[in-house]
Amino acid sequence: MGKGWCLFFLFWPVAAVVSCAMAPFVGWSFPYDNAQAASNLGIRIDDLFYIILIVTAIVFVGTQAVLVYALWRGANNREERATNVHGNHKLELIWSIIPGAILLFLAIYQMNIWADFRIKKYYPEAAVKDPLAEVTARQFEWRFRYPAIGKKLQQKPQPDDLYSVNELHVPFGKPVMIQLRSDDVQHSFFLPALRIKQDALPGLQIPVWFEANKPGTYDLVCAELCGWGHYKMKAHVIVQSEDEYQAYLKNLTQKQFYDGLGKIAAKETGTESEAVE
Amino acid sequence: MRFGFRRLILLSLIPLISFTGCEQPQVKFVFSQKTNELIPEAAKPVKEALVRQFGNPFELTQFEGLPTDFGDVQGTVKSVESSGKDQPLIRFQATGLENAYDKLLGLPLEWTSGKGQGHISRIKEYDFETGTIAVEKSPEIDPQSGDTFLVECVRLQFGRDLYNRHCMHCHGMSGEGTGPTSRYLNPPPRDFRLGIYKYTSTKPTSKAQEADLARTVKEGIAGTYMPSFKLLTDDEVSAIVNYVIWLSIRGETEKKLVDELFLDYSETALAERTSEDGGETREEVLEELKEYMELDFPDTLEFATSSVAEAWEEANLEDAIVTPQTPRVADTPESRERGRKLYLSQKTKCASCHGPQGRGNGTATQDFWTNPATNEKYSERGLHDIWGNLLPPRNLHRGIYRGGRRPIDTYRRLYSGIKGTPMPAFGGSLTDEELWDMVNYVMSLPYDGNR
Ligand SMILES: [Cu+2]
């Protein structure tokens, strides 16, 4: 065994620790605002991630250190002969019980977060009662259907529903729920900034809730390789104050019921005649 | 150390090698099928004219009078870097190009002052950050600081790059609608080369407005594979629209030229003319063609390009837009009922295609229709669009509005029809109130479970 292997196995734990330490400063970390999630549940999910990262880092660095030490000793010592040992009951127990305990701890520790995230019984009541919008994933775009102002989202489309594409507006500071659907193949509703990810399946309507905690424009991407144009399946989620959100809905209503002459005629012909110049 | 590095490197190369087998689309403008059916002596000048007027995907060419924005930018030489005798390039710093996009490489640069005035150089290197340009050295030019120049075609090239990234894989390099993904799509992607677009805000005989195409790019077309490109900036969308119109103009020009020649000089026409019944010899036909090419072809070309350009320009005028004279009639049961009666009436004949209940299954879908271009019957039953695709009439209960779901969008569909399809324009024959009644009826159908 050459000493080269010692260096090789030493390199990886060092590289792992250095790259993790560097990550927040060079933008390799979680997206947005100093790696801080834009939803409260997202912050809890991040904490979970960090616990797992620290546990695995300690185990990884520890085992690599022992490996490097053993290799180093072996490479420097030509006299001492290795002895053949068959099994060590104590050792077997230790390396079964410790990882088992760690896994059990993680399994129990994360249950609350998982329940809050995915079990409908634990969804915030207000959000479940009054879903914000229906989100339909489609090759290769996101279509949104909101209920008319002051009304509730119905299972079937209503004449006064409001529609938009690739631009979902959401108020912050309160939990909201969307009904996720797919028109064709399997897609995935992924809000990296909010740490929300849920597959959309054809034929199913899946409720997803989230609570954005600060205003901003966030990416909504498809996290399922869904076809040739998958990379195009990008939208924006615009998180804004309740007032701004209501103003947006009002504007959407006016636009959608535009008859070529109505109130926003000036604006519309303005944009249309711009093409003249 | 016996790492076996070499083996490691080889192993890591395997995924790379297996990825590079992907087929690349050909980078060239194709000619229409009809052009290729001309006899070679007639096809050649048509193809040459097109290359002259429009260039190829690498070198887009400009000619006067097009309504599309080629985007020439004016630059000024700031300082010239001294270069050795055997240096093949002249490098200089320039100002004025800050708002141009960053890929000026390969574009023509015309000197507008100084020694090289009137000469054209090609940009061999361009650094957007520093504003440094390199052009080939030639005895005719000798840039000095203060000399001015034009870089041509910047806007069109920007549009081309965006188009090739986002649109080409369906709509094809020449806008012919047969990009690599097109064979998987139904409805098939639009062939831009007829210059006809279905969902416009303009009068029945007008082309699409730039704003119409921009809206289609931004909103997508619900119910088809055309997705929304809302995340592109307005500037990018307008550059794409500019390029798409340019591709349309190229296609329309080609069509006009070929239509002039096709009856007399296609392979089949030649075969007929030189057959026993025709009684002409090949030499006679070619002599006649030669004469035509010398005397009339330049005028035909001039007329083709200018008439196409003019039509596009006119579509963008304000009075090309369909604007109702009266506001939408209140959406009441009475109005819907009046609309329903009109829908079923002989005046509109809506039901013959869309069916008595608007399910898209009218009797017309069972007929064999005649292709207006060839005057022959289609081989399949049902309606067709002018691109030759079978076109089932829309099921009005589905609540999918390809041209937009605003009342004005439906109004405009009724007023102007849907261009390129058998959907007729009712603009002249129905009053505004009648049109609005129909809008109210049609828009109520998706929510009317029983009918
Ligand atoms: Cu997808």
XYZ file of C-alpha atoms and ligand atoms in Angstrom:
729
model
C 0.000 0.000 0.000
C 1.429 3.359 -1.005
C 1.198 6.526 0.976
C -0.632 7.986 -1.988
C -3.753 6.238 -0.831
C -3.420 7.922 2.561
C -3.406 11.285 0.839
C -6.291 10.245 -1.364
C -8.509 9.289 1.559
C -7.374 12.302 3.572
C -8.318 14.627 0.739
C -12.035 13.844 0.728
C -12.998 14.675 4.337
C -10.884 17.821 4.127
C -12.537 18.790 0.814
C -15.987 18.078 2.258
C -15.431 20.210 5.369
C -13.829 23.053 3.421
C -16.548 23.139 0.758
C -19.316 23.092 3.399
C -17.657 25.937 5.257
C -17.244 27.922 2.058
C -20.731 27.222 0.746
C -22.588 30.187 2.277
C -19.966 32.645 1.011
C -19.732 31.492 -2.580
C -23.425 30.890 -3.239
C -23.360 27.099 -3.072
C -25.733 27.077 -0.157
C -29.522 27.111 -0.113
C -31.002 29.808 -2.307
C -32.147 33.293 -1.290
C -31.319 35.720 1.459
C -28.306 34.149 3.133
C -29.685 30.668 2.766
C -32.701 31.613 4.888
C -35.887 29.953 3.655
C -38.765 32.258 2.676
C -41.258 30.200 4.690
C -41.368 29.264 8.371
C -41.764 25.596 7.645
C -38.836 25.918 5.253
C -36.657 27.215 8.080
C -37.553 24.160 10.132
C -36.739 21.913 7.204
C -33.376 23.634 6.860
C -32.651 22.999 10.541
C -33.417 19.348 9.964
C -31.031 19.332 7.052
C -28.259 20.890 9.124
C -28.661 18.321 11.891
C -28.348 15.519 9.361
C -25.411 17.277 7.736
C -23.571 17.604 11.055
C -24.230 13.992 12.064
C -23.101 12.603 8.721
C -20.098 14.962 8.680
C -18.908 13.711 12.087
C -19.320 10.085 11.019
C -17.679 10.646 7.652
C -14.706 12.613 8.992
C -14.296 10.161 11.861
C -14.278 7.029 9.728
C -11.978 8.609 7.152
C -9.581 9.670 9.925
C -9.447 6.109 11.246
C -8.959 4.774 7.721
C -6.127 7.205 6.992
C -4.501 6.422 10.333
C -4.641 2.678 9.658
C -3.224 3.083 6.162
C -0.490 5.393 7.382
C 0.580 2.969 10.079
C 0.538 0.099 7.683
C 2.590 1.979 5.105
C 5.259 2.950 7.640
C 5.545 -0.334 9.376
C 7.103 -3.214 7.474
C 8.027 -5.260 10.541
C 4.722 -5.792 12.301
C 2.682 -8.627 10.819
C -1.062 -8.379 10.552
C -3.058 -10.898 12.570
C -6.222 -12.567 11.390
C -9.088 -11.721 13.748
C -12.434 -13.367 13.278
C -15.230 -11.130 14.582
C -15.419 -8.919 17.637
C -18.701 -9.039 19.441
C -18.243 -5.739 21.270
C -17.315 -3.859 18.121
C -20.265 -5.282 16.211
C -22.609 -4.132 18.932
C -21.142 -0.638 19.011
C -21.372 -0.004 15.306
C -24.887 -1.356 15.140
C -26.328 0.417 18.153
C -24.865 3.878 17.591
C -26.080 4.323 13.986
C -29.372 2.706 14.949
C -29.829 5.207 17.744
C -28.978 8.093 15.441
C -31.462 6.954 12.808
C -34.144 6.430 15.403
C -33.525 9.917 16.784
C -33.804 11.450 13.310
C -36.909 9.444 12.513
C -38.696 10.612 15.632
C -37.318 14.145 15.544
C -38.594 14.860 12.009
C -42.080 13.470 12.477
C -43.630 16.742 13.562
C -42.258 18.631 10.608
C -43.346 15.949 8.193
C -46.839 15.931 9.654
C -47.127 19.698 9.446
C -45.898 19.615 5.880
C -47.737 16.668 4.400
C -50.609 15.385 6.512
C -53.799 17.163 5.625
C -55.214 16.890 9.125
C -52.466 19.211 10.335
C -52.833 21.777 7.562
C -53.766 25.267 8.750
C -57.534 25.352 8.779
C -57.955 28.731 7.109
C -55.874 27.642 4.145
C -57.795 24.404 3.660
C -61.176 26.125 3.846
C -60.330 28.721 1.250
C -57.774 27.445 -1.276
C -55.918 30.209 -3.052
C -55.833 28.787 -6.558
C -55.774 25.738 -8.728
C -52.341 25.119 -10.238
C -52.234 23.067 -13.409
C -48.885 21.813 -14.625
C -48.694 21.250 -18.342
C -45.976 20.595 -20.859
C -44.311 23.128 -20.446
C -45.887 25.804 -18.349
C -47.895 26.494 -15.193
C -51.490 27.658 -15.418
C -53.335 29.171 -12.484
C -57.030 29.550 -11.745
C -58.132 31.822 -8.918
C -61.707 32.232 -7.689
C -63.349 35.602 -8.337
C -62.733 38.210 -5.649
C -64.845 37.405 -2.590
C -65.647 33.882 -3.788
C -64.251 30.462 -3.006
C -62.427 28.178 -5.367
C -64.759 25.582 -6.822
C -63.843 22.151 -8.046
C -65.182 22.989 -11.509
C -64.265 26.171 -13.389
C -66.695 29.043 -12.840
C -67.573 31.798 -15.332
C -65.956 34.469 -13.169
C -62.769 32.569 -12.312
C -59.522 34.402 -12.948
C -56.727 32.910 -14.966
C -53.041 33.512 -15.409
C -50.051 31.648 -16.717
C -46.514 31.356 -15.329
C -47.155 34.016 -12.707
C -48.632 33.057 -9.337
C -49.356 35.852 -6.893
C -49.474 35.002 -3.212
C -49.927 37.114 -0.080
C -47.295 36.683 2.628
C -47.699 36.191 6.364
C -50.596 33.772 6.097
C -50.815 30.119 5.141
C -52.218 29.470 1.675
C -53.174 26.261 -0.050
C -53.197 25.426 -3.725
C -54.801 22.518 -5.545
C -52.149 20.927 -7.701
C -53.036 19.108 -10.918
C -51.336 17.919 -14.051
C -52.783 18.058 -17.544
C -50.512 15.531 -19.173
C -47.505 13.848 -17.567
C -45.911 13.878 -14.148
C -44.507 17.251 -13.110
C -43.284 18.583 -9.799
C -44.250 21.843 -8.138
C -40.970 23.080 -6.723
C -40.474 26.338 -4.841
C -36.799 26.177 -3.869
C -36.927 29.387 -1.852
C -39.795 28.070 0.272
C -38.475 24.490 0.371
C -41.714 23.222 -1.124
C -41.740 20.317 -3.532
C -44.700 18.210 -4.535
C -45.225 15.981 -7.540
C -48.203 16.712 -9.760
C -49.879 13.587 -11.067
C -52.356 13.320 -13.920
C -55.811 12.501 -12.623
C -55.078 13.581 -9.065
C -55.686 16.820 -7.244
C -53.078 17.288 -4.548
C -53.420 20.012 -1.925
C -50.172 21.810 -1.092
C -49.882 24.471 1.561
C -47.176 26.971 2.306
C -46.695 30.199 4.117
C -44.350 32.719 2.603
C -42.809 34.931 5.248
C -41.332 37.725 3.176
C -42.180 39.522 -0.037
C -40.237 38.810 -3.189
C -40.246 37.132 -6.558
C -39.351 33.474 -6.329
C -38.789 30.795 -8.904
C -41.339 28.087 -9.468
C -39.716 25.305 -11.438
C -40.624 21.821 -12.490
C -38.502 19.263 -10.654
C -39.500 16.270 -12.736
C -37.863 15.577 -16.078
C -41.131 15.826 -17.968
C -40.165 16.037 -21.622
C -38.082 17.845 -24.160
C -39.146 21.326 -23.086
C -38.796 20.630 -19.351
C -36.207 23.375 -18.958
C -38.796 25.922 -20.105
C -41.169 25.039 -17.317
C -40.304 28.001 -15.191
C -42.639 30.456 -13.547
C -42.525 33.154 -10.942
C -44.259 33.175 -7.616
C -44.740 36.757 -6.574
C -45.126 37.102 -2.837
C -46.649 40.423 -1.827
C -48.672 42.079 0.902
C -52.384 41.305 1.178
C -53.222 44.765 -0.209
C -50.996 44.345 -3.223
C -52.377 40.880 -3.768
C -55.950 42.159 -3.768
C -54.953 44.943 -6.162
C -53.442 42.320 -8.439
C -56.677 40.312 -8.441
C -58.653 43.440 -9.207
C -56.387 44.225 -12.121
C -56.617 40.642 -13.360
C -60.417 40.841 -13.208
C -60.460 44.027 -15.258
C -58.099 42.591 -17.811
C -59.985 39.355 -18.101
C -63.348 40.935 -18.719
C -61.987 43.513 -21.089
C -64.368 44.143 -23.984
C -62.116 46.391 -26.040
C -63.798 49.538 -24.761
C -64.233 49.282 -21.014
C -62.355 50.982 -18.244
C -58.939 49.759 -19.205
C -59.465 50.577 -22.860
C -57.094 53.527 -22.651
C -54.366 51.340 -21.256
C -55.013 48.535 -23.674
C -55.130 50.660 -26.795
C -52.103 52.412 -25.372
C -50.149 49.181 -25.433
C -51.645 48.104 -28.719
C -50.927 51.320 -30.510
C -47.418 51.349 -29.189
C -46.802 48.802 -31.852
C -47.550 51.520 -34.409
C -44.496 53.563 -33.578
C 2.179 5.273 -6.419
C 0.070 2.952 -8.505
C -3.188 4.817 -8.686
C -4.266 3.652 -12.083
C -5.053 7.259 -12.950
C -5.303 6.487 -16.604
C -8.027 3.964 -16.034
C -9.845 6.431 -13.768
C -9.840 9.100 -16.456
C -11.049 6.672 -19.095
C -13.869 5.538 -16.841
C -15.032 9.070 -16.189
C -15.069 9.746 -19.923
C -17.623 7.045 -20.690
C -20.743 9.067 -19.769
C -19.347 11.993 -21.748
C -18.832 9.891 -24.849
C -22.306 8.419 -24.671
C -23.891 11.899 -24.493
C -22.263 13.323 -27.571
C -24.176 11.127 -29.974
C -27.127 13.551 -30.113
C -28.279 14.591 -33.541
C -27.889 18.282 -34.330
C -30.357 20.129 -36.572
C -28.867 21.492 -39.777
C -28.001 25.156 -39.640
C -29.409 26.423 -42.909
C -32.536 27.994 -44.307
C -34.511 25.432 -46.229
C -36.554 26.116 -49.334
C -40.195 25.211 -49.698
C -41.279 21.967 -51.269
C -42.765 23.862 -54.191
C -39.450 25.579 -54.867
C -37.767 22.214 -55.021
C -40.382 21.019 -57.503
C -39.387 23.683 -60.004
C -37.047 22.689 -62.798
C -33.454 23.417 -61.729
C -33.128 26.321 -64.175
C -36.126 28.060 -62.538
C -35.328 27.078 -58.961
C -31.787 28.389 -59.125
C -32.572 32.095 -59.558
C -35.294 31.895 -56.898
C -32.903 30.373 -54.401
C -30.165 32.820 -55.322
C -32.505 35.752 -54.887
C -33.555 34.514 -51.456
C -29.968 34.054 -50.327
C -29.130 37.505 -51.648
C -32.085 39.161 -49.908
C -32.107 37.234 -46.652
C -28.725 35.514 -46.293
C -28.327 32.364 -44.247
C -28.658 31.656 -40.513
C -25.039 32.626 -39.924
C -25.153 35.808 -41.957
C -28.508 37.491 -42.017
C -28.701 40.021 -44.788
C -30.464 43.318 -44.937
C -32.368 44.897 -47.737
C -34.159 48.200 -47.843
C -37.790 48.702 -46.998
C -38.488 45.838 -44.612
C -40.685 46.650 -41.619
C -38.503 44.490 -39.377
C -35.829 46.087 -37.244
C -32.366 45.057 -38.320
C -30.995 47.114 -35.494
C -28.003 48.903 -36.895
C -25.930 50.530 -34.176
C -23.613 53.458 -34.641
C -20.172 53.173 -33.062
C -17.176 55.461 -32.775
C -13.538 54.428 -32.580
C -12.047 55.514 -29.259
C -8.500 54.272 -29.600
C -6.649 51.900 -31.884
C -4.285 49.349 -30.425
C -0.911 49.351 -32.132
C -0.319 46.040 -33.820
C 2.674 44.327 -35.324
C 3.155 44.118 -39.092
C 2.301 40.438 -39.317
C -0.788 40.748 -37.094
C -3.764 39.701 -39.231
C -6.267 41.768 -37.231
C -6.769 45.398 -36.303
C -7.982 45.893 -32.738
C -9.662 49.030 -31.478
C -11.769 50.278 -28.633
C -15.197 51.571 -29.582
C -17.997 53.469 -27.906
C -21.678 53.551 -28.748
C -22.224 49.800 -28.642
C -23.143 49.693 -24.964
C -26.817 49.033 -25.659
C -26.201 46.459 -28.342
C -26.247 42.905 -27.178
C -23.039 41.048 -26.606
C -22.724 38.876 -29.694
C -21.514 41.122 -32.454
C -19.085 38.461 -33.641
C -19.281 37.902 -37.379
C -21.507 40.878 -38.075
C -20.750 43.290 -40.900
C -19.305 46.642 -39.877
C -19.648 49.478 -42.348
C -17.257 52.424 -42.081
C -19.150 55.697 -42.290
C -16.217 58.095 -42.003
C -12.428 58.125 -42.219
C -10.261 56.453 -44.804
C -12.321 53.295 -44.985
C -15.626 55.101 -45.604
C -17.997 52.894 -47.524
C -16.002 49.746 -46.897
C -17.374 46.826 -44.964
C -15.354 44.814 -42.462
C -16.403 41.701 -40.604
C -16.115 41.639 -36.837
C -13.675 38.854 -35.998
C -13.565 39.384 -32.241
C -15.716 41.342 -29.860
C -15.391 41.819 -26.131
C -18.567 43.198 -24.624
C -16.872 44.099 -21.324
C -14.089 46.245 -22.730
C -15.719 47.298 -25.999
C -12.783 45.974 -27.998
C -13.424 45.023 -31.604
C -11.077 43.253 -33.970
C -11.524 43.336 -37.743
C -9.455 41.873 -40.540
C -6.615 44.053 -41.690
C -7.016 45.441 -45.193
C -5.284 48.175 -47.182
C -8.575 50.074 -47.645
C -9.203 50.750 -43.992
C -7.143 52.523 -41.408
C -9.258 53.285 -38.343
C -8.366 56.414 -36.432
C -9.926 57.544 -33.195
C -13.096 59.453 -34.004
C -13.957 57.381 -37.067
C -17.542 56.226 -37.107
C -19.074 52.973 -38.265
C -22.331 51.063 -38.329
C -22.758 47.509 -37.094
C -25.592 45.983 -39.045
C -28.257 43.494 -38.146
C -27.738 43.513 -34.387
C -31.402 43.353 -33.476
C -32.232 40.645 -35.978
C -29.273 38.579 -34.854
C -30.375 38.932 -31.214
C -33.822 37.696 -32.204
C -32.302 34.836 -34.152
C -30.249 33.666 -31.162
C -33.304 33.739 -28.895
C -35.462 32.079 -31.531
C -32.933 29.305 -32.051
C -32.783 28.701 -28.318
C -36.497 28.769 -27.499
C -38.531 28.284 -30.682
C -36.426 26.497 -33.264
C -36.792 22.980 -31.915
C -40.507 23.063 -32.764
C -40.851 25.757 -35.424
C -37.675 24.896 -37.324
C -34.627 26.881 -38.394
C -36.508 28.629 -41.231
C -39.842 28.868 -39.425
C -41.092 25.989 -41.548
C -42.673 24.242 -38.563
C -40.657 21.033 -38.793
C -38.110 21.348 -36.004
C -36.826 18.189 -34.294
C -39.681 18.051 -31.735
C -42.426 18.870 -34.219
C -43.149 15.275 -35.158
C -44.344 14.570 -31.609
C -46.824 17.422 -31.500
C -50.498 17.641 -32.275
C -51.532 20.226 -33.364
C -48.299 20.618 -35.329
C -46.239 23.780 -34.812
C -47.125 26.655 -37.129
C -45.303 27.037 -40.439
C -44.557 30.767 -40.447
C -43.769 30.924 -44.138
C -47.297 31.740 -45.260
C -47.213 34.803 -43.023
C -50.611 33.846 -41.631
C -51.324 33.777 -37.909
C -54.563 32.562 -36.415
C -55.092 34.672 -33.324
C -54.867 38.340 -34.129
C -56.590 41.553 -33.113
C -56.695 42.796 -36.692
C -59.290 42.976 -39.459
C -59.990 39.858 -41.533
C -57.667 40.746 -44.393
C -54.862 42.152 -42.258
C -51.801 40.387 -41.001
C -51.006 40.026 -37.316
C -49.872 42.957 -35.247
C -46.533 42.716 -33.536
C -48.475 43.001 -30.275
C -50.538 39.932 -31.223
C -47.459 37.814 -31.758
C -45.899 39.173 -28.571
C -49.040 38.231 -26.664
C -48.902 34.711 -28.075
C -45.259 34.365 -27.031
C -45.960 35.679 -23.542
C -49.246 33.900 -22.837
C -48.734 30.739 -24.833
C -51.657 29.057 -26.586
C -53.832 27.097 -24.185
C -54.685 23.647 -25.455
C -51.650 23.401 -27.740
C -47.976 22.774 -27.145
C -47.134 26.444 -27.453
C -46.098 27.293 -23.882
C -45.972 30.675 -22.237
C -42.650 32.514 -22.345
C -43.644 35.028 -19.733
C -40.245 35.014 -18.079
C -38.571 36.510 -21.124
C -38.184 40.278 -20.928
C -40.299 42.528 -23.152
C -37.164 43.356 -25.086
C -36.426 39.692 -25.735
C -40.009 38.989 -26.772
C -39.995 41.878 -29.213
C -36.682 40.674 -30.672
C -38.147 37.197 -31.189
C -41.302 38.630 -32.786
C -39.139 40.781 -35.027
C -37.234 37.718 -36.193
C -40.380 35.624 -36.656
C -41.860 38.343 -38.878
C -38.605 38.440 -40.813
C -38.787 34.659 -41.311
C -42.404 35.060 -42.443
C -41.415 37.695 -44.968
C -38.687 35.444 -46.295
C -41.174 32.588 -46.686
C -43.845 34.761 -48.268
C -41.378 36.244 -50.723
C -40.313 32.757 -51.710
C -43.934 31.714 -52.165
C -44.731 34.711 -54.349
C -41.748 34.052 -56.591
C -42.495 30.357 -56.928
C -46.190 30.943 -57.583
C -45.189 33.059 -60.582
C -43.090 30.255 -62.009
C -44.848 27.121 -60.897
C -47.537 26.818 -63.565
C -45.054 26.997 -66.420
C -41.755 25.768 -65.049
C -42.325 23.036 -62.501
C -41.034 19.559 -63.307
C -44.596 18.381 -63.992
C -45.369 21.422 -66.149
C -42.226 20.810 -68.173
C -43.128 17.166 -68.622
C -46.546 18.199 -69.870
C -45.255 20.910 -72.166
C -42.674 18.630 -73.747
C -45.070 15.699 -74.076
C -46.750 14.847 -77.354
C -49.809 16.918 -76.460
C -47.744 19.913 -75.407
C -45.579 19.786 -78.458
C -42.800 22.039 -77.200
C -39.156 21.126 -76.916
C -37.140 21.463 -73.735
C -34.945 24.063 -75.444
C -37.937 26.233 -76.322
C -39.171 26.177 -72.720
C -35.728 27.042 -71.385
C -35.355 29.871 -73.894
C -38.689 31.306 -72.751
C -37.636 30.947 -69.104
C -34.360 32.702 -69.818
C -36.198 35.603 -71.344
C -38.555 35.791 -68.374
C -35.668 35.783 -65.946
C -33.978 38.633 -67.747
C -36.993 40.826 -68.392
C -39.567 40.204 -65.676
C -37.949 38.454 -62.742
C -36.311 41.538 -61.189
C -39.690 43.302 -61.157
C -41.402 40.231 -59.741
C -38.836 40.098 -56.954
C -39.154 43.785 -56.250
C -42.944 43.533 -56.168
C -42.932 40.402 -54.013
C -40.746 41.863 -51.290
C -42.377 45.269 -51.261
C -45.950 43.998 -51.190
C -45.187 41.615 -48.349
C -43.351 44.290 -46.391
C -46.202 46.726 -46.921
C -48.832 44.302 -45.662
C -46.874 43.765 -42.446
C -46.450 47.467 -41.996
C -50.147 48.144 -42.478
C -51.140 45.563 -39.871
C -49.464 47.659 -37.221
C -51.483 50.767 -37.947
C -54.118 51.665 -35.414
C -57.065 51.283 -37.791
C -56.114 47.687 -38.512
C -57.324 46.714 -35.034
C -60.827 45.405 -34.578
C -62.521 47.625 -31.998
C -66.196 47.174 -31.210
C -68.443 50.188 -31.678
C -70.591 49.304 -28.683
C -69.539 47.890 -25.330
C -70.276 44.280 -24.452
C -74.000 43.631 -24.191
C -74.874 42.666 -20.618
C -74.403 38.913 -20.159
C -78.046 38.065 -19.408
C -80.065 34.908 -20.162
C -81.929 36.929 -22.819
C -78.717 37.939 -24.536
C -77.435 34.353 -24.453
C -80.721 33.151 -25.910
C -80.477 35.670 -28.759
C -76.913 34.465 -29.260
C -78.042 30.862 -29.317
C -80.645 31.612 -31.984
C -78.026 33.331 -34.102
C -75.687 30.421 -33.561
C -78.302 28.030 -34.900
C -79.446 30.345 -37.713
C -78.756 30.028 -41.424
C -77.143 33.456 -41.228
C -74.133 32.213 -39.316
C -74.261 28.436 -39.925
C -72.160 27.973 -36.771
C -73.887 24.689 -36.054
C -72.822 23.104 -39.330
C -69.261 22.906 -38.047
C -69.428 23.334 -34.271
C -72.539 21.187 -33.966
C -76.012 22.075 -32.700
C -74.772 21.946 -29.087
C -71.319 23.361 -29.715
C -69.566 20.039 -29.246
C -67.489 20.446 -32.393
C -69.334 17.700 -34.270
C -71.345 19.501 -36.965
C -72.305 17.840 -40.222
C -69.512 19.637 -42.064
C -67.013 17.431 -40.281
C -68.375 14.488 -42.286
C -67.883 16.059 -45.718
C -64.947 15.787 -48.054
C -63.665 19.331 -48.508
C -61.793 20.861 -51.392
C -58.284 22.165 -50.893
C -58.433 25.813 -52.053
C -54.764 25.720 -53.040
C -54.926 22.683 -55.325
C -58.658 22.506 -56.065
C -58.548 18.834 -55.210
C -60.557 17.039 -52.557
C -58.766 16.201 -49.338
C -58.321 12.502 -48.755
C -59.887 12.681 -45.283
C -63.303 13.839 -44.228
C -63.504 17.051 -42.272
C -62.248 20.601 -42.261
C -58.666 21.525 -43.004
C -56.565 24.602 -42.436
C -54.474 26.159 -45.183
C -51.376 24.457 -43.823
C -53.034 21.200 -44.888
C -53.761 19.852 -41.406
C -57.043 18.263 -40.455
C -58.789 20.806 -38.254
C -61.628 19.638 -36.043
C -63.981 22.517 -35.163
C -63.534 23.588 -31.552
C -65.628 21.949 -28.872
C -67.031 25.082 -27.265
C -67.723 23.363 -23.947
C -64.129 22.788 -23.010
C -63.422 26.312 -21.805
C -60.092 26.372 -23.597
C -59.601 29.594 -25.508
C -56.562 29.427 -27.726
C -56.696 33.053 -28.750
C -57.347 34.345 -25.222
C -60.342 34.173 -22.904
C -61.269 37.852 -22.712
C -64.643 38.787 -24.226
C -62.786 40.963 -26.722
C -60.797 37.933 -27.865
C -63.962 35.976 -28.633
C -65.457 39.063 -30.254
C -62.436 39.358 -32.519
C -62.580 35.646 -33.397
C -66.169 36.181 -34.532
C -65.496 39.499 -36.212
C -62.400 38.469 -38.161
C -62.704 34.719 -38.208
C -59.636 32.648 -37.584
C -57.084 33.311 -40.272
C -55.933 30.319 -42.234
C -58.933 28.230 -41.171
C -62.501 27.792 -42.446
C -63.801 29.851 -39.491
C -65.407 32.794 -41.331
C -65.432 36.488 -40.455
C -68.817 37.859 -39.368
C -67.607 41.434 -39.096
C -69.700 42.740 -41.980
C -72.771 40.559 -41.720
C -73.610 40.844 -38.018
C -74.164 43.978 -35.967
C -72.103 44.668 -32.868
C -75.024 43.754 -30.625
C -75.470 40.465 -32.448
C -71.764 39.705 -32.141
C -71.854 40.408 -28.393
C -74.940 38.189 -27.989
C -72.985 35.402 -29.668
C -69.976 36.082 -27.434
C -72.218 35.807 -24.381
C -73.719 32.565 -25.636
C -70.429 30.954 -26.607
C -68.730 31.965 -23.376
C -71.567 30.514 -21.315
C -71.315 27.066 -22.908
C -68.506 25.612 -20.738
C -70.559 26.279 -17.599
C -73.829 24.980 -18.963
C -73.825 21.331 -17.964
C -77.056 20.234 -19.646
C -76.904 21.480 -23.177
Cu -42.657 19.526 -15.933
